[in-house]
GROMACS .gro file of C-alpha atoms in nm:
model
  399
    1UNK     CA    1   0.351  -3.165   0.121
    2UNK     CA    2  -0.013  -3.262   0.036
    3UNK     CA    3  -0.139  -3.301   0.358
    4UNK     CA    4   0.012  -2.987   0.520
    5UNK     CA    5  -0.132  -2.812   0.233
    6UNK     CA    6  -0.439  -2.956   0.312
    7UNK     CA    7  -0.437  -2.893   0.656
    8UNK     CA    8  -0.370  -2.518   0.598
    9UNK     CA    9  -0.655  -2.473   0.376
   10UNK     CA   10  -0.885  -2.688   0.623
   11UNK     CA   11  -0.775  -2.428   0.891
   12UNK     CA   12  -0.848  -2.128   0.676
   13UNK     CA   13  -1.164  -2.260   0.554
   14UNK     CA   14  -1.246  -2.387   0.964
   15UNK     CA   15  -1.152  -1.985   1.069
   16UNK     CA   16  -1.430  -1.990   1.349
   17UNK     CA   17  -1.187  -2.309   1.495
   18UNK     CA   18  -0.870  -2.163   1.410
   19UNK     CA   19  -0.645  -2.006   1.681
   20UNK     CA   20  -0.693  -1.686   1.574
   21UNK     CA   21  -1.023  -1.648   1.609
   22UNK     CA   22  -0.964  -1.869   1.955
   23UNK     CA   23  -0.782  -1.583   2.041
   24UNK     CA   24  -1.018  -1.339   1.920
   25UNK     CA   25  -1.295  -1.494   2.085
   26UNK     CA   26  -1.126  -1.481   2.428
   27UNK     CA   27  -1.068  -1.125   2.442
   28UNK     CA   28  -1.455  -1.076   2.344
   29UNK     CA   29  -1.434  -1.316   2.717
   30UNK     CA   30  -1.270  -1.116   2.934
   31UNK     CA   31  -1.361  -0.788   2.782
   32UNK     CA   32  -1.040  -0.705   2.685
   33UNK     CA   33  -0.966  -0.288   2.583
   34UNK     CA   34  -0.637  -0.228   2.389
   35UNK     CA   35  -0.438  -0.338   2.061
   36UNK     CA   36  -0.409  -0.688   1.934
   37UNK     CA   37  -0.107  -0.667   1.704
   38UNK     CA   38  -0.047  -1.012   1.470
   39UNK     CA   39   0.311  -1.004   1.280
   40UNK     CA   40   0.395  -1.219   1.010
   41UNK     CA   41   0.801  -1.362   1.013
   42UNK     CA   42   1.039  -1.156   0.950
   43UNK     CA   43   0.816  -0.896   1.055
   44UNK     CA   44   0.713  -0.844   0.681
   45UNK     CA   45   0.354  -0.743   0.758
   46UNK     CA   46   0.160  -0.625   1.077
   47UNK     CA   47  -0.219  -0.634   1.146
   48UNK     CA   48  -0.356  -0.373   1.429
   49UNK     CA   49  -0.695  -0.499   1.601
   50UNK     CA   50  -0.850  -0.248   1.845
   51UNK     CA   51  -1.107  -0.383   2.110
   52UNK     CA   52  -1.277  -0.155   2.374
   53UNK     CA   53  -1.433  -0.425   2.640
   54UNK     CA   54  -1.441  -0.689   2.416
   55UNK     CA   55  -1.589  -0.564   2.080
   56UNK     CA   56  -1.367  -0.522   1.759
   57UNK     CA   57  -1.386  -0.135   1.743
   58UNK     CA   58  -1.169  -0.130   1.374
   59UNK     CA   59  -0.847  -0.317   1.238
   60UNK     CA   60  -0.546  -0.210   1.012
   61UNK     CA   61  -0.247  -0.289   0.869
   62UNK     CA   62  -0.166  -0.573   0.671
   63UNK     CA   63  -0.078  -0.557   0.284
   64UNK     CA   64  -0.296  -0.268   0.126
   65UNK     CA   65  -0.409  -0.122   0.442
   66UNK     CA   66  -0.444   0.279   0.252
   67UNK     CA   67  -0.569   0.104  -0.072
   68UNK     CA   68  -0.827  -0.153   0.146
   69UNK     CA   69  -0.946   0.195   0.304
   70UNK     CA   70  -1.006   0.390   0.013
   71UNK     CA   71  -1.149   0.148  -0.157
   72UNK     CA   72  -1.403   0.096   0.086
   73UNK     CA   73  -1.502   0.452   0.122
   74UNK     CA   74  -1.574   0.443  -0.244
   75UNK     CA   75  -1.759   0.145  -0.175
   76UNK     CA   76  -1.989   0.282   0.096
   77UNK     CA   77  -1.931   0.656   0.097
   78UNK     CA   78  -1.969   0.753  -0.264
   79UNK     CA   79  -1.993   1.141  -0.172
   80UNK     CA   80  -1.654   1.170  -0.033
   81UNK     CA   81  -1.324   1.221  -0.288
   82UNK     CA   82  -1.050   1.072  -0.175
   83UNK     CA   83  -0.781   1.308  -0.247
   84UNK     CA   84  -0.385   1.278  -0.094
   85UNK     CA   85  -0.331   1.653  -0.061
   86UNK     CA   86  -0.688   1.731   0.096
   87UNK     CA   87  -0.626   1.450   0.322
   88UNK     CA   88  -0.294   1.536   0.502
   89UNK     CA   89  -0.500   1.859   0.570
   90UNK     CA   90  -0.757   1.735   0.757
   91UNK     CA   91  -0.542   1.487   0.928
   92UNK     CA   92  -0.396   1.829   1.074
   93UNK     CA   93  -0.745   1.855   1.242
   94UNK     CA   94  -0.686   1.517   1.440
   95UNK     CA   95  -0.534   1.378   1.760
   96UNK     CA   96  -0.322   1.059   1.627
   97UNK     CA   97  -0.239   0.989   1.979
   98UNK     CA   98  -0.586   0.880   2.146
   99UNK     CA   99  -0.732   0.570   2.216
  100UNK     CA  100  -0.694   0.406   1.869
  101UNK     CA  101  -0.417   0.575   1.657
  102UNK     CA  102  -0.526   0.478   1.313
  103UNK     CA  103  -0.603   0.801   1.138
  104UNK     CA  104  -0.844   0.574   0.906
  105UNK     CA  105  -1.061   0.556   1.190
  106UNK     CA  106  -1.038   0.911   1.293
  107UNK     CA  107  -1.091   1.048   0.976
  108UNK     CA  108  -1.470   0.868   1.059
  109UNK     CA  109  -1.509   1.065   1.407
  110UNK     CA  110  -1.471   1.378   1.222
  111UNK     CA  111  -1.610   1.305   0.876
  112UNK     CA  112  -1.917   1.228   1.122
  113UNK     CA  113  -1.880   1.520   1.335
  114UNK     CA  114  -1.845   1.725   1.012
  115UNK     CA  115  -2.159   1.554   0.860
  116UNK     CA  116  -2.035   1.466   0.531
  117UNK     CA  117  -2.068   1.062   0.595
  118UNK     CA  118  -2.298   0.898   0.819
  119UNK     CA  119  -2.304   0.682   1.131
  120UNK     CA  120  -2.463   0.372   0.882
  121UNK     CA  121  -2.198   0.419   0.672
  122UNK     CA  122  -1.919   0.416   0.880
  123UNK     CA  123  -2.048   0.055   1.060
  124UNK     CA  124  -2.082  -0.052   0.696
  125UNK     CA  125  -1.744   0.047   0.574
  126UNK     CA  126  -1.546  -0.090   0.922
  127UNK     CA  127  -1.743  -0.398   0.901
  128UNK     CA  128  -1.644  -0.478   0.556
  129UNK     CA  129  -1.285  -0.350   0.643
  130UNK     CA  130  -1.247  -0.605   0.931
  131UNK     CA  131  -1.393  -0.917   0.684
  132UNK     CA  132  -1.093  -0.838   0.458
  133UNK     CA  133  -0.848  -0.779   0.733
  134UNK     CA  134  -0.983  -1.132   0.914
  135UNK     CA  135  -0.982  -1.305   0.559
  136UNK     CA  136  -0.616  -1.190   0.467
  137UNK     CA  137  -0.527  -1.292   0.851
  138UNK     CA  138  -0.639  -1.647   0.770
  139UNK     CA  139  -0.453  -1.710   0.477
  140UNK     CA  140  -0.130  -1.676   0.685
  141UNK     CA  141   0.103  -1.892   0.824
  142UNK     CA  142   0.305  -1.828   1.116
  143UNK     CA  143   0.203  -1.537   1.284
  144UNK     CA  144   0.278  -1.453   1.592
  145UNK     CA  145   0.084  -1.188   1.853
  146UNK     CA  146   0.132  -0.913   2.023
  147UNK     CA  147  -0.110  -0.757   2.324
  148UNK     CA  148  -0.101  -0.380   2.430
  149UNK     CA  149  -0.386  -0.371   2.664
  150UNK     CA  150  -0.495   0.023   2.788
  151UNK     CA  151  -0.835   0.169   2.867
  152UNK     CA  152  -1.093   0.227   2.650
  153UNK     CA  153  -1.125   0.591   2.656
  154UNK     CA  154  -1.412   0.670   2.386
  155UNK     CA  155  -1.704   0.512   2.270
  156UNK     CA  156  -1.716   0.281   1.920
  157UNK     CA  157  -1.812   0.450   1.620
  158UNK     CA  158  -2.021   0.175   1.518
  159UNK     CA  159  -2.137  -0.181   1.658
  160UNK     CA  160  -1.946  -0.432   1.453
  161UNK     CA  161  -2.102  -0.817   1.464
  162UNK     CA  162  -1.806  -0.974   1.497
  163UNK     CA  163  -1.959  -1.353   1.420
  164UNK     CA  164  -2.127  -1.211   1.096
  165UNK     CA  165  -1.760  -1.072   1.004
  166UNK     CA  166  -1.624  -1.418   1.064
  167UNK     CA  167  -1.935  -1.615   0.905
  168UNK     CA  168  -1.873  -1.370   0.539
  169UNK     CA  169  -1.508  -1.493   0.591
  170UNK     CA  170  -1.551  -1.872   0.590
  171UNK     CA  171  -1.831  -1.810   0.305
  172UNK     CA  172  -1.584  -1.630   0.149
  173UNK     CA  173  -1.371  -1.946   0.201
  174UNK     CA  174  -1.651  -2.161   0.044
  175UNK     CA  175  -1.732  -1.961  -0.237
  176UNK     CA  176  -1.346  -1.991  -0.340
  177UNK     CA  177  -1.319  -2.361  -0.272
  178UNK     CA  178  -1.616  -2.424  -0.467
  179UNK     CA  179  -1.518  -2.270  -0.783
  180UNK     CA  180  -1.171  -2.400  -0.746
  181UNK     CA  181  -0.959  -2.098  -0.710
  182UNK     CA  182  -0.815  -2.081  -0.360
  183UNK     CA  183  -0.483  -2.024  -0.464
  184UNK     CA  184  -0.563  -1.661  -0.616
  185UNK     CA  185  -0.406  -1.392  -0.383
  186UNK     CA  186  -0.695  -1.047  -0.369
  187UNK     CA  187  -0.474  -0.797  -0.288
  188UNK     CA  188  -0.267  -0.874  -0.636
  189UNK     CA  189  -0.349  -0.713  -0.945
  190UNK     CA  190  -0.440  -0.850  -1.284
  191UNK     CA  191  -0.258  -0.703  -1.569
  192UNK     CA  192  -0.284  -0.820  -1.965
  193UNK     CA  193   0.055  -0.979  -2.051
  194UNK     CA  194  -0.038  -1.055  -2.409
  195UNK     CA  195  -0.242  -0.770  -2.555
  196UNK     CA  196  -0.236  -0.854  -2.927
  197UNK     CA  197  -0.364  -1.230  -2.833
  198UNK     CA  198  -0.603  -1.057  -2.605
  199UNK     CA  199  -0.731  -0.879  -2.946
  200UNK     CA  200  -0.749  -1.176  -3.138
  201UNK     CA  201  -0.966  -1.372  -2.934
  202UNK     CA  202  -1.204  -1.141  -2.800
  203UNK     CA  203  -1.469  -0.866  -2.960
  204UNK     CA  204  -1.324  -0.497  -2.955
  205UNK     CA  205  -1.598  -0.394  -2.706
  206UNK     CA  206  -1.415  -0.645  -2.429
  207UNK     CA  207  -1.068  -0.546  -2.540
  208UNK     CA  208  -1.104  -0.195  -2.471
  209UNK     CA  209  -1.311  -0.264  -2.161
  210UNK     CA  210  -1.031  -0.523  -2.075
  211UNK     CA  211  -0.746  -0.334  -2.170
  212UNK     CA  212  -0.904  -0.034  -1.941
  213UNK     CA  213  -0.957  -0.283  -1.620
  214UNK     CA  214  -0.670  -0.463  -1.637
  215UNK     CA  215  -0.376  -0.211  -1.635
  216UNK     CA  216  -0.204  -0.327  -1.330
  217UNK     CA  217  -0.290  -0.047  -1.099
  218UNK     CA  218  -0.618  -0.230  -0.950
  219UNK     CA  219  -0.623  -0.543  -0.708
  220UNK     CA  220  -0.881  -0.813  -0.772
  221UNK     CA  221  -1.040  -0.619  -0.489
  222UNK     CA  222  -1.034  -0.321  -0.642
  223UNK     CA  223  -1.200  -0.414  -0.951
  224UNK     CA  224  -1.509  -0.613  -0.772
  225UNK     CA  225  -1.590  -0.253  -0.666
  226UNK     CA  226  -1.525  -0.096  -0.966
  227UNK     CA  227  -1.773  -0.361  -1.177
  228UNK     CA  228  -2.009  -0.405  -0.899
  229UNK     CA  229  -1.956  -0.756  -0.827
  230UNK     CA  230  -1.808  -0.985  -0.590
  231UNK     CA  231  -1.417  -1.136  -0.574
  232UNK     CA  232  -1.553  -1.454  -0.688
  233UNK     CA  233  -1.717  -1.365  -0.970
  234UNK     CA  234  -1.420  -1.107  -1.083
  235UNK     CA  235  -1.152  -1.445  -1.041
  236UNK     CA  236  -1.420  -1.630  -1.258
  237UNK     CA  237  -1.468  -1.431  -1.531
  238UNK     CA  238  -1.085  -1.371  -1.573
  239UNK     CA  239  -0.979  -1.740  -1.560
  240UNK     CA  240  -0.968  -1.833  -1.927
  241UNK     CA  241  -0.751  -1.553  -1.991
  242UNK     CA  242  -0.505  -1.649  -1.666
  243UNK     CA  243  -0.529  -2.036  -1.783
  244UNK     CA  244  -0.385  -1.917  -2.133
  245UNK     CA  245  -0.153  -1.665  -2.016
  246UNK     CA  246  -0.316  -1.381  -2.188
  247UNK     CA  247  -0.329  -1.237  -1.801
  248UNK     CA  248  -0.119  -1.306  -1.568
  249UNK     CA  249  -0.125  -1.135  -1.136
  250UNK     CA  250   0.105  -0.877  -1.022
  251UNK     CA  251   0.197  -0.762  -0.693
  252UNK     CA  252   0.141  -0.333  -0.667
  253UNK     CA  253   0.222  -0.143  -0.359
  254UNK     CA  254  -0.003   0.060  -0.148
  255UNK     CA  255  -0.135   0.412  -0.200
  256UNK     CA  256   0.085   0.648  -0.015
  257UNK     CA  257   0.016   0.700   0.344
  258UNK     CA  258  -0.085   1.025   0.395
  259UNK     CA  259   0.068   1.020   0.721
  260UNK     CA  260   0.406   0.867   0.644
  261UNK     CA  261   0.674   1.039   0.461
  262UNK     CA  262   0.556   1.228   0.148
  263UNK     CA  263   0.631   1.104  -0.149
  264UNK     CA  264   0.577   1.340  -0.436
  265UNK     CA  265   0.786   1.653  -0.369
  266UNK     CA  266   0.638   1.889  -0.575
  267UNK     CA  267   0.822   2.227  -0.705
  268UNK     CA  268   0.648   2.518  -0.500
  269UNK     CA  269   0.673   2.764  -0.765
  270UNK     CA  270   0.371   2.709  -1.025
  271UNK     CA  271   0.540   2.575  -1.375
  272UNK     CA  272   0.358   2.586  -1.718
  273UNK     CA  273   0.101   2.250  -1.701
  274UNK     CA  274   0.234   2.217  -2.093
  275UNK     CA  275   0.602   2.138  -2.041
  276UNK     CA  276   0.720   1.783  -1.977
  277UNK     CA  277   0.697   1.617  -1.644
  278UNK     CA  278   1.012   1.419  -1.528
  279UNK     CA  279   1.023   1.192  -1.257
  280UNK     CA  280   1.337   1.058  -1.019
  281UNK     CA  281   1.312   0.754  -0.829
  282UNK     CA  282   1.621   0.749  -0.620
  283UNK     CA  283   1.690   0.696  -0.240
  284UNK     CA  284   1.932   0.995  -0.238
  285UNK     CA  285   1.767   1.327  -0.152
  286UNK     CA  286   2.074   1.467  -0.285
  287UNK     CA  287   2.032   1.341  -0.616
  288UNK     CA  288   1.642   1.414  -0.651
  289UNK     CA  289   1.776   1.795  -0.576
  290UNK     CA  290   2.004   1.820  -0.814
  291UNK     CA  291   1.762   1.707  -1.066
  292UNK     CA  292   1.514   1.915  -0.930
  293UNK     CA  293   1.701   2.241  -0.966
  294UNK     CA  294   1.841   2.194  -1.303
  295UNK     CA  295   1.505   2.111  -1.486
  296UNK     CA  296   1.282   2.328  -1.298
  297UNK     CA  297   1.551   2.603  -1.406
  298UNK     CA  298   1.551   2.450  -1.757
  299UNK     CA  299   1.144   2.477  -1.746
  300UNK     CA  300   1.032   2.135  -1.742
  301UNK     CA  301   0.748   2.002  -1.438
  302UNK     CA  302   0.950   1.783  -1.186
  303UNK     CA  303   0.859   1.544  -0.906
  304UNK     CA  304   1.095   1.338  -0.695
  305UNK     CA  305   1.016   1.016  -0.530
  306UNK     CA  306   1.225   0.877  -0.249
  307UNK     CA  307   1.075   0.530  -0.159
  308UNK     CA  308   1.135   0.245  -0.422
  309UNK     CA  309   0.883   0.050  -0.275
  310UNK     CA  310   0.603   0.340  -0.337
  311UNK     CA  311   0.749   0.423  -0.661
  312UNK     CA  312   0.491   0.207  -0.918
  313UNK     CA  313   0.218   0.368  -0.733
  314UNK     CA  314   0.327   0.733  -0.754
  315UNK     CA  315   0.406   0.713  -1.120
  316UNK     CA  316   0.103   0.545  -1.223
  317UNK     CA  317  -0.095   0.854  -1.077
  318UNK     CA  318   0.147   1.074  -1.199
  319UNK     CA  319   0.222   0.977  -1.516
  320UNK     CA  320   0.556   1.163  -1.607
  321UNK     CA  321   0.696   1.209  -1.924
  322UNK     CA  322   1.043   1.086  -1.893
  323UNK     CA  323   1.174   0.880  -1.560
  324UNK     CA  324   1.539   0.871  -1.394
  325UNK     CA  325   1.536   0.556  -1.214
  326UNK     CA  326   1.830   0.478  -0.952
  327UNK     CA  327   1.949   0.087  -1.009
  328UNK     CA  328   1.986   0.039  -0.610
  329UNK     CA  329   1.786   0.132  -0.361
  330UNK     CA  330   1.648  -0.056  -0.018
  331UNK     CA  331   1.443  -0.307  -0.067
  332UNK     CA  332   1.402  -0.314  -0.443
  333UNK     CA  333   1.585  -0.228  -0.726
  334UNK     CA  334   1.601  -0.008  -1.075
  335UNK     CA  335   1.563  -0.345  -1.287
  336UNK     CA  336   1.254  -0.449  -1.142
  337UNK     CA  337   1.067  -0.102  -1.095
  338UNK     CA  338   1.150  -0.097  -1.471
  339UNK     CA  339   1.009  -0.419  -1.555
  340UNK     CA  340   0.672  -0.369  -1.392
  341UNK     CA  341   0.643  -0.011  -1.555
  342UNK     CA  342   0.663  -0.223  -1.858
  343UNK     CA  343   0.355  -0.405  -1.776
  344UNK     CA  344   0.124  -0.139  -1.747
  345UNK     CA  345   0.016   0.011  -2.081
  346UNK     CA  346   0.039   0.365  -1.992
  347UNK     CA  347   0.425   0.342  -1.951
  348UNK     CA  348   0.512   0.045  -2.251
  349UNK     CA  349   0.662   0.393  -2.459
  350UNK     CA  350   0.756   0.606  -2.125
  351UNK     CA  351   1.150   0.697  -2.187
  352UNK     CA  352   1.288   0.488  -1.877
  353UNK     CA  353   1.679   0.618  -1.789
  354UNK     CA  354   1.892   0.419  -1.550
  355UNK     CA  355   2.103   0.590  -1.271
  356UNK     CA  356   2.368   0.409  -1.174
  357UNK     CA  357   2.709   0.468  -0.986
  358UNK     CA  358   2.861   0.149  -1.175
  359UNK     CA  359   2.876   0.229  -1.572
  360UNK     CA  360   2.960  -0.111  -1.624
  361UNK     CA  361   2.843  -0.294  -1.993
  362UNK     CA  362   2.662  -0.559  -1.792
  363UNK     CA  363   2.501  -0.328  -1.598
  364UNK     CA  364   2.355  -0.153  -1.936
  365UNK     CA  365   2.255  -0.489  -2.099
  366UNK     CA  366   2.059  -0.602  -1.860
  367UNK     CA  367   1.925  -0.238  -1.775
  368UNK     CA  368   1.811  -0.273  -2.165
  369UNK     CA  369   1.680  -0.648  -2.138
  370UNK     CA  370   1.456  -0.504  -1.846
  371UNK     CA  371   1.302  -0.236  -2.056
  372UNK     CA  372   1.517   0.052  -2.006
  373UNK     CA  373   1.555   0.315  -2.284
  374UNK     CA  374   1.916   0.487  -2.155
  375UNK     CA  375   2.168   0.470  -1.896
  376UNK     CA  376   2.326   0.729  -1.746
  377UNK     CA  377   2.608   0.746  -1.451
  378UNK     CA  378   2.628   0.945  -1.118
  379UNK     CA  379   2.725   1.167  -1.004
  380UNK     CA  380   2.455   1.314  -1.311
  381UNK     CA  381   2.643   1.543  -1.520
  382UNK     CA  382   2.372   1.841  -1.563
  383UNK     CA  383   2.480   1.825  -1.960
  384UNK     CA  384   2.410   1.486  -2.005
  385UNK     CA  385   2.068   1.543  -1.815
  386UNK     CA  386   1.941   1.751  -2.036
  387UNK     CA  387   2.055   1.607  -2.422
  388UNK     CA  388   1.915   1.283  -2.317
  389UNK     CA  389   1.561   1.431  -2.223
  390UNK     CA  390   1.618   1.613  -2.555
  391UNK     CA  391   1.688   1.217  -2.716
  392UNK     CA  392   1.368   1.069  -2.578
  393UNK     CA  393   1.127   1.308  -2.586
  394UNK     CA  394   0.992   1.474  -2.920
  395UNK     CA  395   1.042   1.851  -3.020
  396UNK     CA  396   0.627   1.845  -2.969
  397UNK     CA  397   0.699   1.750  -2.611
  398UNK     CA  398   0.927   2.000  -2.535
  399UNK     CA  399   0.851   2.357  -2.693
   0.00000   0.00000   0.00000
């Protein structure tokens, strides 16, 4: 097990010898113009590489690829606001079936076209974009590749040095071998597990800086950006507090796609900002309506989210009040939603009610070892709804 470990790392570390950059460095060759799609088993996770004759022209996909975006434009493009609502609007303005479908990259053209970014910042953001997609490509195993070749039918938006972008990533590789923290994933999140130990062994200035970094909603990547420094440093300074399990990683989902299904449905007449918001998570469109029209009618702010899988990420932006959470849905589940939401400070007193179709007692015990305040049945009885909002929330809350 040693040695194949070994040999994995040595491959990682060795990317400008690895087959993936072999096959990289053959389409540069033979000036190759189309997609270069790697999938992981399973088909868990897909990268998108687009060439035009040869040269890298931007890359998607992956595990973060909305959150590696936006955080880059931070990064590099300080005067533009990423905002979800603003951006489905000017993805109106854009043709998502040219030459390279990624609206990320599109967004550039226009943003360019529109003046509010420049041509130096765009090479700068796609360059650093490609180094994480390359580095997260070389820490996996397995992959397999797809070609979709097609003509190049517009210019580049920048000139990306593809060696550079493959010399950062083996540096990168180095600077993690040498302070002995390879096995750290970047794309999970760092979250305090043990606040009151956190306390007791650190000044209050660091706790509340701490306790304001480290709220499970940023990726190690995230937070180099946010303190101005690099990965390395970031894993370095937090490693007495992961080696004494005062912090421990967490895996978050993306930001939503702006693109993909939307996830917040939000009521369309305007509600008072005062009252109570309540969230549903549940797969069942059916369900989120019901809710929807029984506490809108009953005055309280409402928003319904469909995908489980998206469901940490809405709520931590949204912050509701109360949350019905369905106990099965694809690809997740109730319990562990529930458990993560735990986690993160801003939910540790958020009223948390199960939805369930089975109102078994084993069901509601574990519901409760998972964090769950209440546990209610479906189909929701509109009675029930509303006495236990009226349980969990205070008379402050709702008048």
């Amino acid at each position: 097990m040693k040695t194949q470990i070994g040999s994995n790392f040595l491959e990682r570390y060795r990317f400008k010898q690895s087959k993936k950059a072999q096959v990289i460095e053959t389409f540069q060759k033979v000036q190759f113009s189309g997609q270069l799609i790697w999938v992981a088993p399973n088909n868990e996770k897909r990268w998108n590489l687009y060439f035009c004759q040869g040269r890298i022209m931007y890359a998607t996909g992956g595990t973060h690829p909305v959150r590696r975006w936006a955080r880059n434009i931070a990064a590099y493009c300080p005067q533009i606001q990423v905002n979800l609502t603003e951006l489905q609007n000017e993805l109106l303005k854009l043709n998502l079936d040219s030459f390279i479908s990624s609206w990320e990259y599109q967004l550039f053209g226009l943003w360019i076209t529109q003046k509010k970014i420049t041509e130096d910042q765009v090479e700068q953001v796609i360059q650093s974009v490609l180094e994480e997609v390359i580095f997260d490509l070389s820490q996996e195993d397995g992959l397999t590749h797809q070609i979709n070749e097609y003509p190049c039918t517009s210019q580049p938006l920048a000139v990306i040095d593809e060696q550079q972008v493959i010399a950062d990533v083996q540096q990168l590789w180095q600077a993690l071998w040498n302070a002995q923290i390879v096995d750290y994933s970047l794309n999970q999140a760092p979250i305090i597990k043990q606040p009151k130990l956190l306390k007791d062994c650190t000044s209050e200035r660091v706790y509340q800086a701490l306790i304001k970094l480290l709220n499970g909603e940023n990726t190690l990547r995230d937070l180099a950006i946010k303190m101005k420094r690099n990965v390395v440093q970031v894993i370095r300074l937090l490693l007495p507090y992961l080696k004494s399990g005062v912090v421990e990683f967490i895996s978050i989902p993306d930001l939503p796609d702006p693109v993909g299904r939307t996830v917040l449905n939000l009521p369309s007449q305007p509600l008072n900002p005062t009252k109570p918001l309540i969230a549903c998570v549940d797969d069942s469109a059916a369900v989120c309506q019901t809710l929807e029209k029984l506490l809108t009618a009953a005055g309280y702010r409402f928003i319904s989210i469909n995908d489980g899988l998206r469901a940490l990420t809405s709520l931590l932006s949204s912050k509701p009040d109360l949350i019905f959470l369905d106990l099965m849905m694809p690809n997740t589940n109730g319990y562990e939603i529930c458990s993560q939401l735990r986690k993160a400070p801003s939910f540790r007193n958020t009223p948390i009610v199960i939805l369930t179709g089975n109102d078994g007692i084993v069901d509601q015990v574990r519901a409760k070892l998972f964090g769950a305040s209440d546990f209610l049945s479906k189909p929701v009885d509109a009675g029930k709804v509303l006495s236990t909002i009226s349980k969990h929330l205070s008379p402050n809350e709702l008048t």
